[in-house]
Coordinates of C-alpha atoms in Angstrom, one line a residue:
M1 CA -14.0 8.2 4.8
R2 CA -13.9 5.8 1.8
N3 CA -10.8 5.3 -0.1
H4 CA -11.1 4.8 -3.9
Y5 CA -10.6 1.0 -3.7
E6 CA -13.5 0.5 -1.3
K7 CA -16.7 -1.1 -2.6
G8 CA -19.2 1.5 -3.6
S9 CA -16.7 4.4 -3.8
K10 CA -17.2 6.9 -6.6
K11 CA -13.7 6.5 -8.0
L12 CA -14.0 2.7 -8.1
L13 CA -17.4 2.8 -9.7
F14 CA -16.3 5.3 -12.4
A15 CA -13.1 3.3 -13.1
W16 CA -15.2 0.2 -13.6
A17 CA -17.7 1.9 -15.9
F18 CA -14.8 3.5 -17.8
Y19 CA -13.8 0.2 -19.3
D20 CA -16.9 0.5 -21.5
W21 CA -15.4 3.8 -22.8
A22 CA -12.2 1.8 -23.6
N23 CA -13.6 -1.3 -25.3
S24 CA -16.8 -0.1 -27.0
V25 CA -14.9 1.3 -29.9
Y26 CA -14.4 -2.3 -31.0
S27 CA -18.1 -3.0 -31.2
L28 CA -18.8 0.2 -33.1
V29 CA -15.8 0.8 -35.4
I30 CA -14.8 -2.8 -36.0
A31 CA -18.0 -4.8 -35.7
S32 CA -20.6 -2.3 -37.0
A33 CA -19.1 0.5 -39.1
I34 CA -15.7 0.7 -40.6
F35 CA -14.5 -2.9 -40.9
P36 CA -17.6 -4.2 -42.8
I37 CA -17.2 -1.5 -45.4
Y38 CA -13.4 -2.2 -45.7
Y39 CA -14.0 -6.0 -45.9
L40 CA -16.5 -5.7 -48.7
A41 CA -14.4 -3.1 -50.5
L42 CA -11.5 -5.5 -50.7
F43 CA -13.5 -8.0 -52.7
E44 CA -15.0 -5.2 -54.9
M45 CA -11.6 -3.7 -55.7
S46 CA -10.1 -7.1 -56.4
G47 CA -13.0 -7.9 -58.8
V48 CA -13.8 -11.2 -57.0
E49 CA -16.8 -12.5 -55.1
T50 CA -15.2 -15.5 -53.6
V51 CA -11.9 -16.5 -51.9
V52 CA -10.3 -19.9 -51.6
V53 CA -9.9 -20.8 -47.9
F54 CA -9.8 -23.9 -45.8
G55 CA -9.7 -26.1 -48.9
G56 CA -12.8 -24.6 -50.6
E57 CA -14.2 -21.6 -52.3
I58 CA -16.5 -19.3 -50.4
R59 CA -18.3 -16.0 -50.8
S60 CA -17.3 -13.0 -48.6
T61 CA -20.4 -12.7 -46.4
P62 CA -20.7 -16.4 -45.4
L63 CA -17.0 -16.6 -44.7
L64 CA -17.1 -13.8 -42.1
S65 CA -20.3 -15.2 -40.7
Y66 CA -18.7 -18.6 -40.1
V67 CA -15.6 -17.1 -38.5
T68 CA -17.8 -14.9 -36.3
T69 CA -19.9 -17.9 -35.2
A70 CA -16.7 -19.9 -34.5
A71 CA -15.4 -17.1 -32.3
F72 CA -18.6 -17.0 -30.3
L73 CA -18.6 -20.7 -29.8
A74 CA -15.0 -20.5 -28.7
V75 CA -15.8 -17.9 -26.1
A76 CA -18.8 -19.9 -24.9
F77 CA -16.6 -22.9 -24.4
M78 CA -13.6 -21.1 -22.8
S79 CA -15.2 -18.6 -20.5
P80 CA -16.8 -20.9 -18.0
L81 CA -13.6 -22.9 -17.5
L82 CA -11.4 -19.8 -17.3
S83 CA -13.8 -18.1 -14.9
G84 CA -13.8 -21.1 -12.7
I85 CA -9.9 -21.0 -12.6
A86 CA -10.0 -17.2 -12.0
D87 CA -12.4 -17.6 -9.0
Y88 CA -10.4 -20.5 -7.6
V89 CA -7.0 -18.7 -7.8
G90 CA -8.5 -15.2 -7.2
N91 CA -6.9 -13.2 -10.0
K92 CA -9.6 -12.4 -12.5
K93 CA -8.0 -9.0 -13.2
K94 CA -5.1 -10.7 -14.9
F95 CA -7.6 -12.7 -17.1
M96 CA -9.4 -9.5 -18.0
Q97 CA -6.1 -7.8 -18.9
F98 CA -5.0 -10.8 -21.1
F99 CA -8.2 -10.7 -23.2
C100 CA -8.1 -6.9 -23.4
Y101 CA -4.6 -6.9 -24.8
L102 CA -5.3 -9.8 -27.0
G103 CA -8.2 -7.9 -28.5
S104 CA -6.4 -4.6 -28.9
L105 CA -3.3 -6.1 -30.5
S106 CA -5.6 -8.1 -32.9
C107 CA -7.4 -4.9 -33.9
I108 CA -4.0 -3.4 -34.7
G109 CA -3.2 -6.5 -36.7
L110 CA -6.3 -5.8 -38.9
F111 CA -4.1 -3.1 -40.5
W112 CA -2.6 -5.9 -42.5
F113 CA -6.0 -7.5 -43.4
D114 CA -5.7 -8.6 -47.0
L115 CA -7.1 -11.2 -49.3
E116 CA -3.6 -12.3 -50.2
A117 CA -2.9 -13.1 -46.6
I118 CA -6.4 -14.5 -45.8
Y119 CA -5.4 -16.8 -43.0
F120 CA -3.5 -14.2 -41.0
S121 CA -6.3 -11.7 -41.7
L122 CA -9.1 -14.0 -40.4
L123 CA -7.0 -14.9 -37.4
C124 CA -6.7 -11.2 -36.4
Y125 CA -10.5 -10.8 -36.9
F126 CA -11.1 -14.0 -34.9
M127 CA -8.8 -13.0 -32.0
A128 CA -10.2 -9.5 -31.8
L129 CA -13.6 -10.9 -31.3
I130 CA -12.3 -13.4 -28.7
G131 CA -10.5 -10.6 -26.9
F132 CA -13.6 -8.3 -26.8
W133 CA -16.1 -10.8 -25.6
G134 CA -13.6 -12.7 -23.4
S135 CA -12.7 -9.6 -21.4
L136 CA -16.4 -8.7 -20.9
V137 CA -16.9 -11.9 -18.9
F138 CA -14.5 -10.8 -16.3
Y139 CA -15.4 -7.1 -16.5
N140 CA -19.1 -7.8 -15.9
S141 CA -18.3 -10.1 -13.0
Y142 CA -16.8 -7.1 -11.1
L143 CA -20.2 -5.4 -10.9
P144 CA -21.4 -7.1 -7.6
D145 CA -17.8 -6.8 -6.3
I146 CA -17.5 -3.0 -6.7
A147 CA -21.1 -1.8 -6.3
Y148 CA -23.8 -2.3 -3.7
E149 CA -27.2 -3.6 -4.9
E150 CA -28.8 -0.2 -5.0
Q151 CA -26.0 1.2 -7.1
Q152 CA -25.8 -1.5 -9.7
D153 CA -28.5 -0.4 -12.1
K154 CA -27.1 3.1 -12.2
V155 CA -23.4 2.2 -12.6
S156 CA -24.2 -0.4 -15.3
A157 CA -26.1 2.2 -17.3
R158 CA -23.3 4.6 -16.8
G159 CA -20.9 2.1 -18.3
F160 CA -23.0 1.7 -21.4
S161 CA -23.4 5.5 -21.7
L162 CA -19.7 6.1 -21.5
G163 CA -19.2 3.4 -24.1
Y164 CA -21.6 5.0 -26.5
I165 CA -20.0 8.4 -26.1
G166 CA -16.4 7.2 -26.5
S167 CA -17.1 5.0 -29.5
V168 CA -19.0 7.8 -31.3
L169 CA -16.1 10.2 -30.8
L170 CA -13.6 7.8 -32.3
L171 CA -16.0 6.8 -35.1
L172 CA -16.4 10.5 -36.1
F173 CA -12.7 10.9 -36.2
N174 CA -12.3 7.8 -38.3
L175 CA -15.1 8.7 -40.6
A176 CA -13.4 12.1 -41.2
M177 CA -10.2 10.2 -42.2
V178 CA -12.1 7.9 -44.5
M179 CA -14.2 10.6 -46.2
K180 CA -11.5 13.3 -46.4
P181 CA -8.2 11.4 -46.4
E182 CA -6.4 14.3 -48.1
Y183 CA -6.9 16.4 -44.9
F184 CA -4.8 13.8 -43.1
G185 CA -2.0 13.6 -45.6
L186 CA -3.2 10.3 -47.0
G187 CA -3.9 11.5 -50.6
E188 CA -7.1 11.2 -52.5
G189 CA -9.3 8.5 -54.0
G190 CA -10.3 4.9 -53.1
E191 CA -6.8 3.8 -52.1
A192 CA -6.4 6.7 -49.7
S193 CA -9.8 5.9 -48.1
L194 CA -8.8 2.2 -47.7
M195 CA -5.6 3.3 -46.0
A196 CA -7.7 5.6 -43.7
M197 CA -9.8 2.5 -42.8
K198 CA -6.7 0.5 -42.0
I199 CA -5.4 3.3 -39.7
S200 CA -8.8 3.3 -38.0
F201 CA -8.2 -0.3 -36.9
V202 CA -4.9 0.8 -35.3
T203 CA -6.7 3.7 -33.5
V204 CA -9.2 1.2 -32.1
G205 CA -6.5 -1.0 -30.7
L206 CA -4.5 1.9 -29.2
W207 CA -7.7 3.5 -27.7
W208 CA -8.8 0.2 -26.1
A209 CA -5.4 -0.6 -24.6
L210 CA -4.5 2.9 -23.4
F211 CA -7.9 3.9 -21.8
S212 CA -8.3 0.5 -20.1
Q213 CA -5.2 1.4 -18.0
Y214 CA -7.4 3.7 -15.9
T215 CA -9.7 0.8 -15.1
F216 CA -6.9 -1.6 -14.4
Y217 CA -5.3 0.9 -12.0
Y218 CA -8.3 1.0 -9.7
L219 CA -9.9 -2.4 -10.0
P220 CA -8.9 -4.9 -7.3
V221 CA -7.2 -8.2 -8.4
G222 CA -10.3 -10.1 -7.3
P223 CA -11.6 -11.7 -4.1
K224 CA -8.6 -13.0 -2.2
S225 CA -7.9 -16.7 -2.3
N226 CA -5.4 -18.9 -0.5
N227 CA -5.5 -21.4 -3.4
R228 CA -2.2 -21.6 -5.4
V229 CA -1.7 -22.3 -9.1
T230 CA -0.7 -26.0 -9.4
R231 CA -0.9 -28.7 -12.1
N232 CA -4.4 -29.4 -11.0
V233 CA -5.6 -25.8 -11.6
L234 CA -7.7 -26.8 -14.6
L235 CA -9.5 -29.5 -12.6
N236 CA -10.0 -27.2 -9.6
G237 CA -11.4 -24.6 -12.0
F238 CA -13.9 -27.2 -13.3
R239 CA -14.9 -28.1 -9.7
E240 CA -15.4 -24.4 -8.9
L241 CA -17.7 -24.2 -12.0
Q242 CA -19.7 -27.2 -10.9
K243 CA -20.2 -25.8 -7.5
V244 CA -21.6 -22.5 -9.0
Q245 CA -23.8 -24.5 -11.4
R246 CA -25.5 -26.4 -8.6
S247 CA -26.0 -23.2 -6.7
L248 CA -27.4 -21.4 -9.7
F249 CA -30.0 -24.0 -10.6
D250 CA -31.1 -24.3 -7.0
N251 CA -31.9 -20.6 -7.1
I252 CA -35.4 -20.4 -8.7
Q253 CA -35.2 -16.6 -9.3
L254 CA -31.8 -16.7 -10.9
K255 CA -32.6 -19.8 -13.0
R256 CA -35.9 -18.4 -14.4
Y257 CA -34.3 -15.0 -15.1
L258 CA -31.5 -16.7 -17.0
Y259 CA -34.0 -18.6 -19.1
A260 CA -35.9 -15.4 -19.9
F261 CA -32.6 -13.6 -20.7
F262 CA -31.6 -16.4 -23.1
V263 CA -34.7 -16.1 -25.1
Y264 CA -35.1 -12.3 -25.4
S265 CA -31.3 -11.7 -25.7
M266 CA -31.3 -14.1 -28.7
A267 CA -33.6 -11.7 -30.5
V268 CA -32.0 -8.4 -29.3
Q269 CA -28.5 -9.5 -30.4
T270 CA -29.7 -10.7 -33.7
V271 CA -31.5 -7.4 -34.4
M272 CA -28.3 -5.5 -33.5
L273 CA -26.1 -7.7 -35.7
I274 CA -28.4 -7.5 -38.8
A275 CA -29.7 -3.9 -38.6
T276 CA -27.0 -2.6 -41.0
Y277 CA -27.6 -5.4 -43.5
F278 CA -31.4 -4.8 -43.3
G279 CA -31.0 -1.1 -44.0
E280 CA -28.7 -1.9 -46.9
Q281 CA -31.0 -4.4 -48.7
E282 CA -34.5 -3.5 -47.7
I283 CA -34.7 0.3 -47.7
N284 CA -35.3 2.3 -51.0
W285 CA -32.2 4.5 -51.0
A286 CA -31.9 6.9 -54.0
D287 CA -28.3 5.8 -54.8
S288 CA -25.3 4.2 -53.3
G289 CA -24.0 7.5 -51.9
E290 CA -27.3 8.1 -50.0
K291 CA -27.2 4.5 -48.8
T292 CA -23.7 4.8 -47.3
L293 CA -24.4 8.1 -45.7
G294 CA -27.8 6.9 -44.5
L295 CA -26.4 3.8 -42.8
I296 CA -23.7 5.8 -41.1
V297 CA -26.3 8.4 -39.9
S298 CA -28.5 5.6 -38.5
I299 CA -25.6 4.0 -36.6
L300 CA -24.8 7.4 -35.0
I301 CA -28.5 7.9 -34.2
I302 CA -28.7 4.5 -32.4
Q303 CA -25.5 5.2 -30.4
L304 CA -26.4 8.7 -29.3
I305 CA -30.0 7.9 -28.3
A306 CA -28.8 4.8 -26.5
I307 CA -27.1 7.1 -24.0
V308 CA -30.5 8.6 -23.1
G309 CA -32.1 5.1 -23.2
A310 CA -29.7 3.6 -20.7
E311 CA -30.3 6.5 -18.2
L312 CA -34.1 6.4 -18.6
T313 CA -34.2 2.6 -18.1
S314 CA -32.0 2.9 -15.0
R315 CA -34.4 5.5 -13.5
A316 CA -37.5 3.4 -14.4
S317 CA -36.0 0.3 -12.8
G318 CA -35.5 2.3 -9.6
K319 CA -39.1 3.4 -9.6
F320 CA -40.9 0.3 -10.9
G321 CA -38.5 -2.5 -10.4
N322 CA -36.1 -4.4 -12.7
I323 CA -38.4 -7.1 -14.0
P324 CA -41.4 -4.9 -14.8
T325 CA -39.1 -2.5 -16.6
L326 CA -37.6 -5.3 -18.6
I327 CA -41.1 -6.5 -19.6
V328 CA -42.0 -3.1 -20.9
V329 CA -38.7 -2.8 -22.8
N330 CA -39.2 -6.2 -24.4
S331 CA -42.7 -5.2 -25.4
I332 CA -41.2 -2.1 -27.2
W333 CA -38.7 -4.4 -28.9
L334 CA -41.6 -6.7 -30.1
C335 CA -43.3 -3.7 -31.6
I336 CA -40.1 -2.6 -33.3
C337 CA -39.9 -5.9 -35.2
V338 CA -43.5 -5.6 -36.3
V339 CA -42.9 -2.1 -37.6
A340 CA -39.6 -3.0 -39.2
Y341 CA -41.5 -5.6 -41.3
T342 CA -43.4 -2.7 -43.0
I343 CA -40.8 0.1 -43.5
T344 CA -39.3 0.9 -46.9
E345 CA -38.3 4.5 -46.9
P346 CA -35.1 6.1 -45.3
I347 CA -37.1 8.4 -43.0
Q348 CA -38.9 5.4 -41.6
F349 CA -35.6 3.7 -41.1
Y350 CA -34.2 6.7 -39.2
V351 CA -37.2 6.8 -36.9
T352 CA -37.0 3.1 -36.2
A353 CA -33.2 3.4 -35.6
G354 CA -34.0 6.0 -33.0
V355 CA -36.4 3.8 -31.1
V356 CA -33.9 0.9 -31.3
G357 CA -31.3 3.1 -29.7
L358 CA -33.7 4.1 -27.0
V359 CA -34.2 0.5 -25.9
M360 CA -30.9 -1.0 -26.9
G361 CA -28.8 0.7 -24.2
G362 CA -31.5 0.2 -21.6
I363 CA -32.0 -3.6 -22.1
Q364 CA -28.3 -4.3 -22.2
A365 CA -27.5 -2.3 -19.0
L366 CA -30.5 -3.5 -17.1
S367 CA -30.1 -7.1 -18.1
R368 CA -26.5 -7.0 -16.7
S369 CA -27.4 -5.3 -13.4
T370 CA -30.5 -7.5 -12.8
Y371 CA -28.5 -10.6 -13.1
S372 CA -25.9 -9.1 -10.7
K373 CA -28.6 -8.4 -8.1
F374 CA -29.9 -12.0 -8.3
I375 CA -26.5 -13.5 -7.6
P376 CA -26.2 -14.6 -3.9
P377 CA -23.3 -13.2 -1.8
T378 CA -20.2 -15.1 -3.1
K379 CA -16.6 -14.7 -4.1
D380 CA -17.4 -16.8 -7.3
T381 CA -18.8 -13.8 -9.2
T382 CA -16.8 -14.6 -12.3
S383 CA -18.2 -18.1 -12.6
Y384 CA -21.7 -16.8 -12.2
F385 CA -21.2 -14.3 -14.9
S386 CA -19.7 -16.9 -17.2
F387 CA -23.1 -18.6 -17.3
F388 CA -24.6 -15.2 -18.2
D389 CA -22.1 -14.8 -20.9
V390 CA -22.5 -18.3 -22.3
T391 CA -26.3 -17.8 -22.4
E392 CA -25.8 -14.7 -24.5
K393 CA -23.3 -16.2 -26.9
I394 CA -25.2 -19.4 -27.5
G395 CA -28.3 -17.2 -28.0
I396 CA -26.4 -15.2 -30.7
V397 CA -25.4 -18.3 -32.5
I398 CA -28.9 -19.8 -32.5
G399 CA -30.6 -16.5 -33.3
M400 CA -28.3 -15.8 -36.3
L401 CA -28.7 -19.4 -37.5
L402 CA -32.5 -19.2 -37.4
F403 CA -32.5 -15.8 -39.0
G404 CA -30.3 -17.0 -41.9
L405 CA -32.4 -20.2 -42.4
I406 CA -35.7 -18.3 -42.6
D407 CA -34.1 -15.6 -44.9
H408 CA -32.7 -18.3 -47.1
S409 CA -35.9 -20.5 -47.2
T410 CA -38.3 -17.7 -47.8
G411 CA -36.1 -15.4 -49.8
D412 CA -37.1 -12.4 -47.8
M413 CA -35.2 -10.9 -44.8
R414 CA -38.4 -9.2 -43.6
N415 CA -39.8 -12.6 -42.7
S416 CA -36.8 -13.3 -40.4
V417 CA -37.3 -9.9 -38.7
L418 CA -41.0 -10.7 -38.1
F419 CA -40.1 -14.1 -36.7
L420 CA -38.1 -12.4 -33.9
V421 CA -41.4 -11.3 -32.5
V422 CA -41.9 -14.9 -31.2
F423 CA -38.7 -14.7 -29.1
F424 CA -39.6 -11.3 -27.6
F425 CA -43.1 -12.7 -26.8
F426 CA -41.8 -15.8 -25.0
G427 CA -39.1 -13.6 -23.3
I428 CA -41.9 -11.5 -21.8
V429 CA -43.8 -14.7 -20.7
L430 CA -40.7 -16.0 -19.0
L431 CA -40.0 -12.7 -17.3
L432 CA -43.5 -12.8 -15.8
R433 CA -42.5 -16.1 -14.2
V434 CA -39.5 -14.7 -12.4
P435 CA -40.2 -14.3 -8.6
R436 CA -40.1 -10.7 -7.6
K437 CA -38.8 -11.3 -4.1
K438 CA -35.6 -13.1 -3.0

């Protein structure tokens, strides 16, 4: 009879997937919903549009974009080297815990986010992003360690589903605080709502740190290694990374899939990051109240339908195969971009958000499990997944840069959305070139 630490056991699979429940509150509450509203409200209430930072004056939105881009680049630079060290020493669980606690503490630090303390504030935002994405490198790398190949699509989808459910629950609680602060003893008015938002950041940090304990209790430390931590650990980590790089690019199936993932993920992540801004600027809302409520409703629609989407995509991959399913999902994404170019009314935006949710959970879960299946039997799973992570992060940076350049040069965000069709098209072409058999 299996014990709960054994590969493929139900308890171990659930404990791994449960980390999505723990950390997804960051991506929804901090990255998508509450923090953007709080950040813009600070500038509005202060009566300023710019802030002096790093020796120059800069507007609110570009400042946050630059800090976000810098954090993604930092993760892209750090994660391969750290993953090489983790594989060499055999203790990737400790690395995952470090980034988890870094992120959760930084979210709590956002409670003191203020324009008067802009450097500390931006540091907390920067470190929270580093913690979230840094921990995901090591978390994702556990998938081939804890699940057999036939289990990986299902458990990956379960992780995303748990993440969507947990993050929506906390978001609803936080929104209740923000919209009705008097019910929570915070008073009434704008100042009370701002305090509710600040408390929301603390709840995210606590939720993330506390619920991750269940995952850390069951996850193994990592594949055992007789290598010790010495002064040369950095060099040994780099060698471990080089070994994996040679193996990865000798594997035609894995290499071609990584190229395809780089292209279509660039478009997917860009859509997810700009969806709220698109809804704010391009949809004909009746007034600011309807706009705020509409954006919140659309975020909830996306999150809830994504639960169904992840499960449906997992079942489709079991019946038709991973690559054919990814091709169909990318085709739907391509159509979404074409349709988004034409929509103007709130009801159209809600319907589009629903379709986005249906394919968002599916493409994320299936992309992760497909890569896991293509990895050869090895103890260096963290190093392999660091390449997957770097591919995604560099794609985000390039995608957001191109989106911004097209928006700036044409003066219309819709042109940028339509341009993403090109990435989905070439993503499909590259997926067709991935060999179906190992």
